[in-house]
Amino acid sequence: MILATLVFVAWVLFFDRNNYLDSMELDRKIKAIEAEKEFYKQKIRDDSIVIAGMKDSAFLEQFARENFRMHRDGEEIYLIDEK
């Protein structure tokens, strides 16, 4: 009886098509993919705010100055390197 139980447990853990070790690996992959999904959802929310702000000319000017270092004619820009 004990031998049969041990054989069954070994079969389920290692040899079965849906064994325990493969299930644990798949669970880890699912958690990693769900975390990545949340990361991209947050990026979409952030980008949606930027896209909505592009309709406002003041926001558009601020965005261009901060991200593309654009400036008006005759204006001097000083870049500070933060390390």
XYZ file of C-alpha atoms in Angstrom:
83
model
C 0.000 0.000 0.000
C 2.794 2.449 0.894
C 4.742 1.503 -2.229
C 1.706 2.192 -4.407
C 1.242 5.582 -2.757
C 4.900 6.487 -3.282
C 4.733 5.427 -6.925
C 1.574 7.491 -7.406
C 3.115 10.584 -5.780
C 6.294 10.217 -7.851
C 4.215 9.810 -10.997
C 2.168 12.942 -10.274
C 5.231 15.010 -9.320
C 7.581 14.057 -12.138
C 6.159 11.912 -14.927
C 2.548 12.904 -15.492
C 1.728 15.075 -18.483
C 0.530 17.828 -16.130
C 3.159 17.265 -13.462
C 3.681 19.489 -10.450
C 7.056 20.876 -11.501
C 5.772 22.045 -14.882
C 2.733 23.570 -13.187
C 4.957 25.577 -10.846
C 7.020 26.861 -13.791
C 3.870 27.878 -15.656
C 2.576 29.702 -12.562
C 5.824 31.689 -12.381
C 5.516 32.615 -16.046
C 1.889 33.681 -15.582
C 2.821 35.951 -12.682
C 5.619 37.530 -14.724
C 3.296 38.131 -17.680
C 0.623 39.640 -15.422
C 3.194 42.018 -13.939
C 4.256 42.997 -17.460
C 0.608 43.514 -18.382
C 0.153 45.920 -15.462
C 3.310 47.784 -16.490
C 1.971 48.310 -20.006
C -1.465 49.330 -18.714
C 0.222 52.032 -16.639
C 2.240 53.169 -19.689
C -1.006 53.391 -21.684
C -2.603 55.522 -18.953
C 0.434 57.820 -18.860
C 0.521 58.152 -22.643
C -3.224 58.829 -22.748
C -2.691 61.791 -20.419
C 0.055 63.123 -22.692
C -2.096 62.646 -25.791
C -5.007 64.454 -24.160
C -2.660 67.270 -23.176
C -1.444 67.703 -26.751
C -4.682 69.589 -27.498
C -3.539 72.382 -25.170
C -0.882 74.625 -26.715
C 0.751 75.454 -23.351
C 1.129 71.768 -22.539
C 2.419 71.073 -26.033
C 5.076 73.785 -25.675
C 6.145 72.475 -22.246
C 6.325 68.920 -23.600
C 8.461 69.996 -26.563
C 10.817 71.976 -24.324
C 11.267 69.153 -21.814
C 11.551 66.211 -24.179
C 13.010 67.637 -27.365
C 14.975 70.605 -25.985
C 13.151 73.012 -28.274
C 13.323 76.760 -27.661
C 12.079 80.016 -29.049
C 14.186 82.236 -31.286
C 16.669 84.317 -29.310
C 16.245 82.225 -26.191
C 19.222 80.579 -24.516
C 18.980 77.094 -23.044
C 21.274 75.773 -20.321
C 21.320 71.998 -19.867
C 22.238 70.664 -16.440
C 23.504 67.113 -16.399
C 22.187 65.304 -13.317
C 24.270 62.318 -12.300
